[in-house]
């Protein structure tokens, strides 16, 4: 049986157009509901942050699946839940990725703080504000939606888009090495920590190639985000108890980032070098389709 490559039809511009269209539609709908007086909260309420995120990313994933029918097989893209994968190793690798990401953020933003101090300080204050909003009509609902969007929706949607769709699409056009690197760089550029998140993307792609299961990077991504939330909540509490000049303290502690990088980088380099050979093998979708075919 000849395999049909659904990724020849799934253009990258489809994702970009879906993001723009669904984002605009969600904003317009919320504005109309607010004008009609049926929106239970104002358009400036922080509840809109996780709500719009869930609507947009959920809508984009649904659009891709609709556009890929009937040839795109979601079960083959996701793969089986791996029984032989070492989950303790995946957890340790995720912790190293988080350490490297934190270190890369601290060092890069330390350097940027001498060029754009106002922008850097605003970025440093942005994350705590997400987890401790100034005013919302439903603090409990907001907390649940933030955790849901960051720990569940983001890992599912972002791994589906970047490691699932873009990796296969760009491999179809330019080969696996380019697909791994470019999809990871694109993933990193869409986050406020491009260096750390680009490395994160490379490791997630290699985990997918190694295990042929998207559930592994989804698990690691979710764990990374859960740990990040815990650290942000802890940091927010500390800053409230001991108010300081955010930028000055950040500059004083920049060397901690170097320690994080020094500890985590050898582990990540070793993993990447040992698993890079998987780029020479067929991508997970095609292997999984062949395994499920009669």
PDB file of N, CA, C and O in Angstrom, residues 210-262:
ATOM      1  N   UNK A 210      13.310   9.906  18.490  1.00  0.00           N
ATOM      2  CA  UNK A 210      13.819   8.733  19.182  1.00  0.00           C
ATOM      3  C   UNK A 210      12.702   7.764  19.572  1.00  0.00           C
ATOM      4  O   UNK A 210      12.819   6.556  19.382  1.00  0.00           O
ATOM      5  N   UNK A 211      11.616   8.293  20.123  1.00  0.00           N
ATOM      6  CA  UNK A 211      10.550   7.439  20.658  1.00  0.00           C
ATOM      7  C   UNK A 211       9.407   7.218  19.670  1.00  0.00           C
ATOM      8  O   UNK A 211       8.594   6.311  19.873  1.00  0.00           O
ATOM      9  N   UNK A 212       9.342   8.046  18.614  1.00  0.00           N
ATOM     10  CA  UNK A 212       8.243   8.012  17.640  1.00  0.00           C
ATOM     11  C   UNK A 212       6.889   8.206  18.311  1.00  0.00           C
ATOM     12  O   UNK A 212       5.871   7.707  17.839  1.00  0.00           O
ATOM     13  N   UNK A 213       6.907   8.906  19.416  1.00  0.00           N
ATOM     14  CA  UNK A 213       5.686   9.201  20.158  1.00  0.00           C
ATOM     15  C   UNK A 213       5.679  10.651  20.572  1.00  0.00           C
ATOM     16  O   UNK A 213       6.609  11.117  21.246  1.00  0.00           O
ATOM     17  N   UNK A 214       4.642  11.381  20.176  1.00  0.00           N
ATOM     18  CA  UNK A 214       4.540  12.788  20.548  1.00  0.00           C
ATOM     19  C   UNK A 214       4.171  12.943  22.019  1.00  0.00           C
ATOM     20  O   UNK A 214       4.302  14.023  22.586  1.00  0.00           O
ATOM     21  N   UNK A 215       3.732  11.838  22.643  1.00  0.00           N
ATOM     22  CA  UNK A 215       3.375  11.895  24.061  1.00  0.00           C
ATOM     23  C   UNK A 215       4.584  12.182  24.942  1.00  0.00           C
ATOM     24  O   UNK A 215       4.436  12.757  26.017  1.00  0.00           O
ATOM     25  N   UNK A 216       5.780  11.789  24.504  1.00  0.00           N
ATOM     26  CA  UNK A 216       6.981  12.025  25.316  1.00  0.00           C
ATOM     27  C   UNK A 216       7.318  13.514  25.384  1.00  0.00           C
ATOM     28  O   UNK A 216       7.457  14.070  26.477  1.00  0.00           O
ATOM     29  N   UNK A 217       7.457  14.222  24.242  1.00  0.00           N
ATOM     30  CA  UNK A 217       7.683  15.675  24.356  1.00  0.00           C
ATOM     31  C   UNK A 217       6.514  16.414  25.003  1.00  0.00           C
ATOM     32  O   UNK A 217       6.733  17.426  25.673  1.00  0.00           O
ATOM     33  N   UNK A 218       5.299  15.919  24.837  1.00  0.00           N
ATOM     34  CA  UNK A 218       4.164  16.557  25.510  1.00  0.00           C
ATOM     35  C   UNK A 218       4.328  16.442  27.019  1.00  0.00           C
ATOM     36  O   UNK A 218       4.111  17.413  27.764  1.00  0.00           O
ATOM     37  N   UNK A 219       4.707  15.263  27.500  1.00  0.00           N
ATOM     38  CA  UNK A 219       4.934  15.070  28.933  1.00  0.00           C
ATOM     39  C   UNK A 219       6.044  15.989  29.439  1.00  0.00           C
ATOM     40  O   UNK A 219       5.886  16.678  30.463  1.00  0.00           O
ATOM     41  N   UNK A 220       7.177  16.010  28.730  1.00  0.00           N
ATOM     42  CA  UNK A 220       8.308  16.840  29.159  1.00  0.00           C
ATOM     43  C   UNK A 220       7.956  18.320  29.101  1.00  0.00           C
ATOM     44  O   UNK A 220       8.346  19.095  29.993  1.00  0.00           O
ATOM     45  N   UNK A 221       7.235  18.714  28.077  1.00  0.00           N
ATOM     46  CA  UNK A 221       6.817  20.115  27.933  1.00  0.00           C
ATOM     47  C   UNK A 221       5.891  20.508  29.071  1.00  0.00           C
ATOM     48  O   UNK A 221       6.035  21.581  29.683  1.00  0.00           O
ATOM     49  N   UNK A 222       4.929  19.649  29.387  1.00  0.00           N
ATOM     50  CA  UNK A 222       4.006  19.932  30.475  1.00  0.00           C
ATOM     51  C   UNK A 222       4.708  20.011  31.817  1.00  0.00           C
ATOM     52  O   UNK A 222       4.411  20.884  32.646  1.00  0.00           O
ATOM     53  N   UNK A 223       5.648  19.078  32.040  1.00  0.00           N
ATOM     54  CA  UNK A 223       6.407  19.092  33.292  1.00  0.00           C
ATOM     55  C   UNK A 223       7.245  20.359  33.398  1.00  0.00           C
ATOM     56  O   UNK A 223       7.311  20.990  34.470  1.00  0.00           O
ATOM     57  N   UNK A 224       7.876  20.750  32.304  1.00  0.00           N
ATOM     58  CA  UNK A 224       8.671  21.982  32.286  1.00  0.00           C
ATOM     59  C   UNK A 224       7.804  23.184  32.654  1.00  0.00           C
ATOM     60  O   UNK A 224       8.200  24.031  33.471  1.00  0.00           O
ATOM     61  N   UNK A 225       6.614  23.262  32.078  1.00  0.00           N
ATOM     62  CA  UNK A 225       5.733  24.390  32.353  1.00  0.00           C
ATOM     63  C   UNK A 225       5.202  24.365  33.785  1.00  0.00           C
ATOM     64  O   UNK A 225       5.042  25.416  34.410  1.00  0.00           O
ATOM     65  N   UNK A 226       4.948  23.162  34.295  1.00  0.00           N
ATOM     66  CA  UNK A 226       4.476  23.049  35.676  1.00  0.00           C
ATOM     67  C   UNK A 226       5.552  23.516  36.650  1.00  0.00           C
ATOM     68  O   UNK A 226       5.272  24.254  37.609  1.00  0.00           O
ATOM     69  N   UNK A 227       6.787  23.103  36.409  1.00  0.00           N
ATOM     70  CA  UNK A 227       7.892  23.546  37.262  1.00  0.00           C
ATOM     71  C   UNK A 227       8.095  25.056  37.152  1.00  0.00           C
ATOM     72  O   UNK A 227       8.395  25.722  38.146  1.00  0.00           O
ATOM     73  N   UNK A 228       7.915  25.584  35.947  1.00  0.00           N
ATOM     74  CA  UNK A 228       8.050  27.026  35.749  1.00  0.00           C
ATOM     75  C   UNK A 228       7.004  27.793  36.545  1.00  0.00           C
ATOM     76  O   UNK A 228       7.310  28.818  37.173  1.00  0.00           O
ATOM     77  N   UNK A 229       5.776  27.297  36.551  1.00  0.00           N
ATOM     78  CA  UNK A 229       4.723  27.941  37.331  1.00  0.00           C
ATOM     79  C   UNK A 229       5.094  27.943  38.812  1.00  0.00           C
ATOM     80  O   UNK A 229       4.958  28.961  39.507  1.00  0.00           O
ATOM     81  N   UNK A 230       5.568  26.797  39.299  1.00  0.00           N
ATOM     82  CA  UNK A 230       5.957  26.719  40.703  1.00  0.00           C
ATOM     83  C   UNK A 230       7.040  27.713  41.056  1.00  0.00           C
ATOM     84  O   UNK A 230       6.970  28.389  42.098  1.00  0.00           O
ATOM     85  N   UNK A 231       8.037  27.847  40.180  1.00  0.00           N
ATOM     86  CA  UNK A 231       9.125  28.788  40.428  1.00  0.00           C
ATOM     87  C   UNK A 231       8.632  30.234  40.367  1.00  0.00           C
ATOM     88  O   UNK A 231       9.066  31.074  41.172  1.00  0.00           O
ATOM     89  N   UNK A 232       7.740  30.526  39.426  1.00  0.00           N
ATOM     90  CA  UNK A 232       7.227  31.888  39.302  1.00  0.00           C
ATOM     91  C   UNK A 232       6.383  32.272  40.513  1.00  0.00           C
ATOM     92  O   UNK A 232       6.470  33.399  41.014  1.00  0.00           O
ATOM     93  N   UNK A 233       5.545  31.337  40.974  1.00  0.00           N
ATOM     94  CA  UNK A 233       4.724  31.619  42.151  1.00  0.00           C
ATOM     95  C   UNK A 233       5.608  31.844  43.369  1.00  0.00           C
ATOM     96  O   UNK A 233       5.388  32.762  44.167  1.00  0.00           O
ATOM     97  N   UNK A 234       6.627  31.011  43.515  1.00  0.00           N
ATOM     98  CA  UNK A 234       7.565  31.176  44.637  1.00  0.00           C
ATOM     99  C   UNK A 234       8.294  32.517  44.542  1.00  0.00           C
ATOM    100  O   UNK A 234       8.431  33.235  45.542  1.00  0.00           O
ATOM    101  N   UNK A 235       8.765  32.855  43.334  1.00  0.00           N
ATOM    102  CA  UNK A 235       9.488  34.122  43.152  1.00  0.00           C
ATOM    103  C   UNK A 235       8.578  35.317  43.415  1.00  0.00           C
ATOM    104  O   UNK A 235       9.015  36.334  43.986  1.00  0.00           O
ATOM    105  N   UNK A 236       7.301  35.202  43.024  1.00  0.00           N
ATOM    106  CA  UNK A 236       6.355  36.291  43.273  1.00  0.00           C
ATOM    107  C   UNK A 236       6.151  36.506  44.767  1.00  0.00           C
ATOM    108  O   UNK A 236       6.107  37.638  45.257  1.00  0.00           O
ATOM    109  N   UNK A 237       6.045  35.403  45.503  1.00  0.00           N
ATOM    110  CA  UNK A 237       5.855  35.500  46.949  1.00  0.00           C
ATOM    111  C   UNK A 237       7.075  36.121  47.621  1.00  0.00           C
ATOM    112  O   UNK A 237       6.955  36.974  48.504  1.00  0.00           O
ATOM    113  N   UNK A 238       8.258  35.728  47.177  1.00  0.00           N
ATOM    114  CA  UNK A 238       9.492  36.264  47.745  1.00  0.00           C
ATOM    115  C   UNK A 238       9.599  37.758  47.471  1.00  0.00           C
ATOM    116  O   UNK A 238       9.975  38.546  48.348  1.00  0.00           O
ATOM    117  N   UNK A 239       9.264  38.169  46.242  1.00  0.00           N
ATOM    118  CA  UNK A 239       9.383  39.587  45.892  1.00  0.00           C
ATOM    119  C   UNK A 239       8.381  40.437  46.665  1.00  0.00           C
ATOM    120  O   UNK A 239       8.639  41.603  46.955  1.00  0.00           O
ATOM    121  N   UNK A 240       7.223  39.848  47.008  1.00  0.00           N
ATOM    122  CA  UNK A 240       6.246  40.594  47.808  1.00  0.00           C
ATOM    123  C   UNK A 240       6.710  40.759  49.244  1.00  0.00           C
ATOM    124  O   UNK A 240       6.496  41.803  49.860  1.00  0.00           O
ATOM    125  N   UNK A 241       7.358  39.747  49.769  1.00  0.00           N
ATOM    126  CA  UNK A 241       7.846  39.808  51.145  1.00  0.00           C
ATOM    127  C   UNK A 241       9.100  40.667  51.278  1.00  0.00           C
ATOM    128  O   UNK A 241       9.363  41.258  52.325  1.00  0.00           O
ATOM    129  N   UNK A 242       9.893  40.714  50.190  1.00  0.00           N
ATOM    130  CA  UNK A 242      11.149  41.472  50.224  1.00  0.00           C
ATOM    131  C   UNK A 242      11.244  42.349  48.985  1.00  0.00           C
ATOM    132  O   UNK A 242      11.948  42.019  48.020  1.00  0.00           O
ATOM    133  N   UNK A 243      10.523  43.453  48.936  1.00  0.00           N
ATOM    134  CA  UNK A 243      10.545  44.310  47.750  1.00  0.00           C
ATOM    135  C   UNK A 243      11.937  44.865  47.465  1.00  0.00           C
ATOM    136  O   UNK A 243      12.628  45.309  48.363  1.00  0.00           O
ATOM    137  N   UNK A 244      12.331  44.769  46.203  1.00  0.00           N
ATOM    138  CA  UNK A 244      13.654  45.248  45.789  1.00  0.00           C
ATOM    139  C   UNK A 244      13.527  45.915  44.427  1.00  0.00           C
ATOM    140  O   UNK A 244      12.495  45.840  43.780  1.00  0.00           O
ATOM    141  N   UNK A 245      14.591  46.513  44.030  1.00  0.00           N
ATOM    142  CA  UNK A 245      14.688  47.052  42.676  1.00  0.00           C
ATOM    143  C   UNK A 245      14.908  45.859  41.743  1.00  0.00           C
ATOM    144  O   UNK A 245      15.969  45.247  41.746  1.00  0.00           O
ATOM    145  N   UNK A 246      13.895  45.524  40.942  1.00  0.00           N
ATOM    146  CA  UNK A 246      13.928  44.310  40.128  1.00  0.00           C
ATOM    147  C   UNK A 246      15.157  44.254  39.231  1.00  0.00           C
ATOM    148  O   UNK A 246      15.868  43.251  39.188  1.00  0.00           O
ATOM    149  N   UNK A 247      15.429  45.316  38.490  1.00  0.00           N
ATOM    150  CA  UNK A 247      16.527  45.314  37.536  1.00  0.00           C
ATOM    151  C   UNK A 247      17.876  45.246  38.249  1.00  0.00           C
ATOM    152  O   UNK A 247      18.781  44.516  37.819  1.00  0.00           O
ATOM    153  N   UNK A 248      18.029  45.979  39.342  1.00  0.00           N
ATOM    154  CA  UNK A 248      19.290  45.972  40.081  1.00  0.00           C
ATOM    155  C   UNK A 248      19.574  44.584  40.645  1.00  0.00           C
ATOM    156  O   UNK A 248      20.705  44.084  40.566  1.00  0.00           O
ATOM    157  N   UNK A 249      18.573  43.957  41.221  1.00  0.00           N
ATOM    158  CA  UNK A 249      18.762  42.618  41.774  1.00  0.00           C
ATOM    159  C   UNK A 249      19.081  41.623  40.663  1.00  0.00           C
ATOM    160  O   UNK A 249      19.930  40.743  40.829  1.00  0.00           O
ATOM    161  N   UNK A 250      18.412  41.767  39.549  1.00  0.00           N
ATOM    162  CA  UNK A 250      18.646  40.872  38.413  1.00  0.00           C
ATOM    163  C   UNK A 250      20.092  40.974  37.934  1.00  0.00           C
ATOM    164  O   UNK A 250      20.742  39.964  37.668  1.00  0.00           O
ATOM    165  N   UNK A 251      20.593  42.189  37.843  1.00  0.00           N
ATOM    166  CA  UNK A 251      21.979  42.364  37.401  1.00  0.00           C
ATOM    167  C   UNK A 251      22.970  41.810  38.422  1.00  0.00           C
ATOM    168  O   UNK A 251      23.993  41.232  38.052  1.00  0.00           O
ATOM    169  N   UNK A 252      22.660  41.968  39.696  1.00  0.00           N
ATOM    170  CA  UNK A 252      23.570  41.467  40.733  1.00  0.00           C
ATOM    171  C   UNK A 252      23.681  39.949  40.716  1.00  0.00           C
ATOM    172  O   UNK A 252      24.720  39.391  41.082  1.00  0.00           O
ATOM    173  N   UNK A 253      22.615  39.268  40.265  1.00  0.00           N
ATOM    174  CA  UNK A 253      22.576  37.804  40.322  1.00  0.00           C
ATOM    175  C   UNK A 253      22.770  37.137  38.969  1.00  0.00           C
ATOM    176  O   UNK A 253      22.481  35.946  38.819  1.00  0.00           O
ATOM    177  N   UNK A 254      23.291  37.857  37.988  1.00  0.00           N
ATOM    178  CA  UNK A 254      23.395  37.298  36.648  1.00  0.00           C
ATOM    179  C   UNK A 254      24.307  36.082  36.590  1.00  0.00           C
ATOM    180  O   UNK A 254      24.109  35.172  35.783  1.00  0.00           O
ATOM    181  N   UNK A 255      25.292  36.010  37.488  1.00  0.00           N
ATOM    182  CA  UNK A 255      26.250  34.907  37.487  1.00  0.00           C
ATOM    183  C   UNK A 255      25.580  33.572  37.824  1.00  0.00           C
ATOM    184  O   UNK A 255      26.116  32.509  37.465  1.00  0.00           O
ATOM    185  N   UNK A 256      24.421  33.616  38.461  1.00  0.00           N
ATOM    186  CA  UNK A 256      23.698  32.371  38.735  1.00  0.00           C
ATOM    187  C   UNK A 256      23.310  31.688  37.423  1.00  0.00           C
ATOM    188  O   UNK A 256      23.311  30.460  37.315  1.00  0.00           O
ATOM    189  N   UNK A 257      23.015  32.501  36.416  1.00  0.00           N
ATOM    190  CA  UNK A 257      22.698  31.948  35.108  1.00  0.00           C
ATOM    191  C   UNK A 257      23.858  31.155  34.522  1.00  0.00           C
ATOM    192  O   UNK A 257      23.657  30.115  33.888  1.00  0.00           O
ATOM    193  N   UNK A 258      25.076  31.646  34.725  1.00  0.00           N
ATOM    194  CA  UNK A 258      26.244  30.920  34.230  1.00  0.00           C
ATOM    195  C   UNK A 258      26.383  29.556  34.912  1.00  0.00           C
ATOM    196  O   UNK A 258      26.755  28.564  34.280  1.00  0.00           O
ATOM    197  N   UNK A 259      26.078  29.507  36.197  1.00  0.00           N
ATOM    198  CA  UNK A 259      26.147  28.234  36.925  1.00  0.00           C
ATOM    199  C   UNK A 259      25.111  27.261  36.373  1.00  0.00           C
ATOM    200  O   UNK A 259      25.405  26.070  36.148  1.00  0.00           O
ATOM    201  N   UNK A 260      23.884  27.741  36.158  1.00  0.00           N
ATOM    202  CA  UNK A 260      22.839  26.880  35.596  1.00  0.00           C
ATOM    203  C   UNK A 260      23.264  26.322  34.242  1.00  0.00           C
ATOM    204  O   UNK A 260      23.076  25.132  33.960  1.00  0.00           O
ATOM    205  N   UNK A 261      23.822  27.173  33.393  1.00  0.00           N
ATOM    206  CA  UNK A 261      24.267  26.727  32.069  1.00  0.00           C
ATOM    207  C   UNK A 261      25.387  25.705  32.195  1.00  0.00           C
ATOM    208  O   UNK A 261      25.402  24.675  31.508  1.00  0.00           O
ATOM    209  N   UNK A 262      26.345  25.967  33.094  1.00  0.00           N
ATOM    210  CA  UNK A 262      27.488  25.067  33.269  1.00  0.00           C
ATOM    211  C   UNK A 262      27.045  23.688  33.757  1.00  0.00           C
ATOM    212  O   UNK A 262      27.639  22.667  33.378  1.00  0.00           O
TER     213      UNK A 262
END
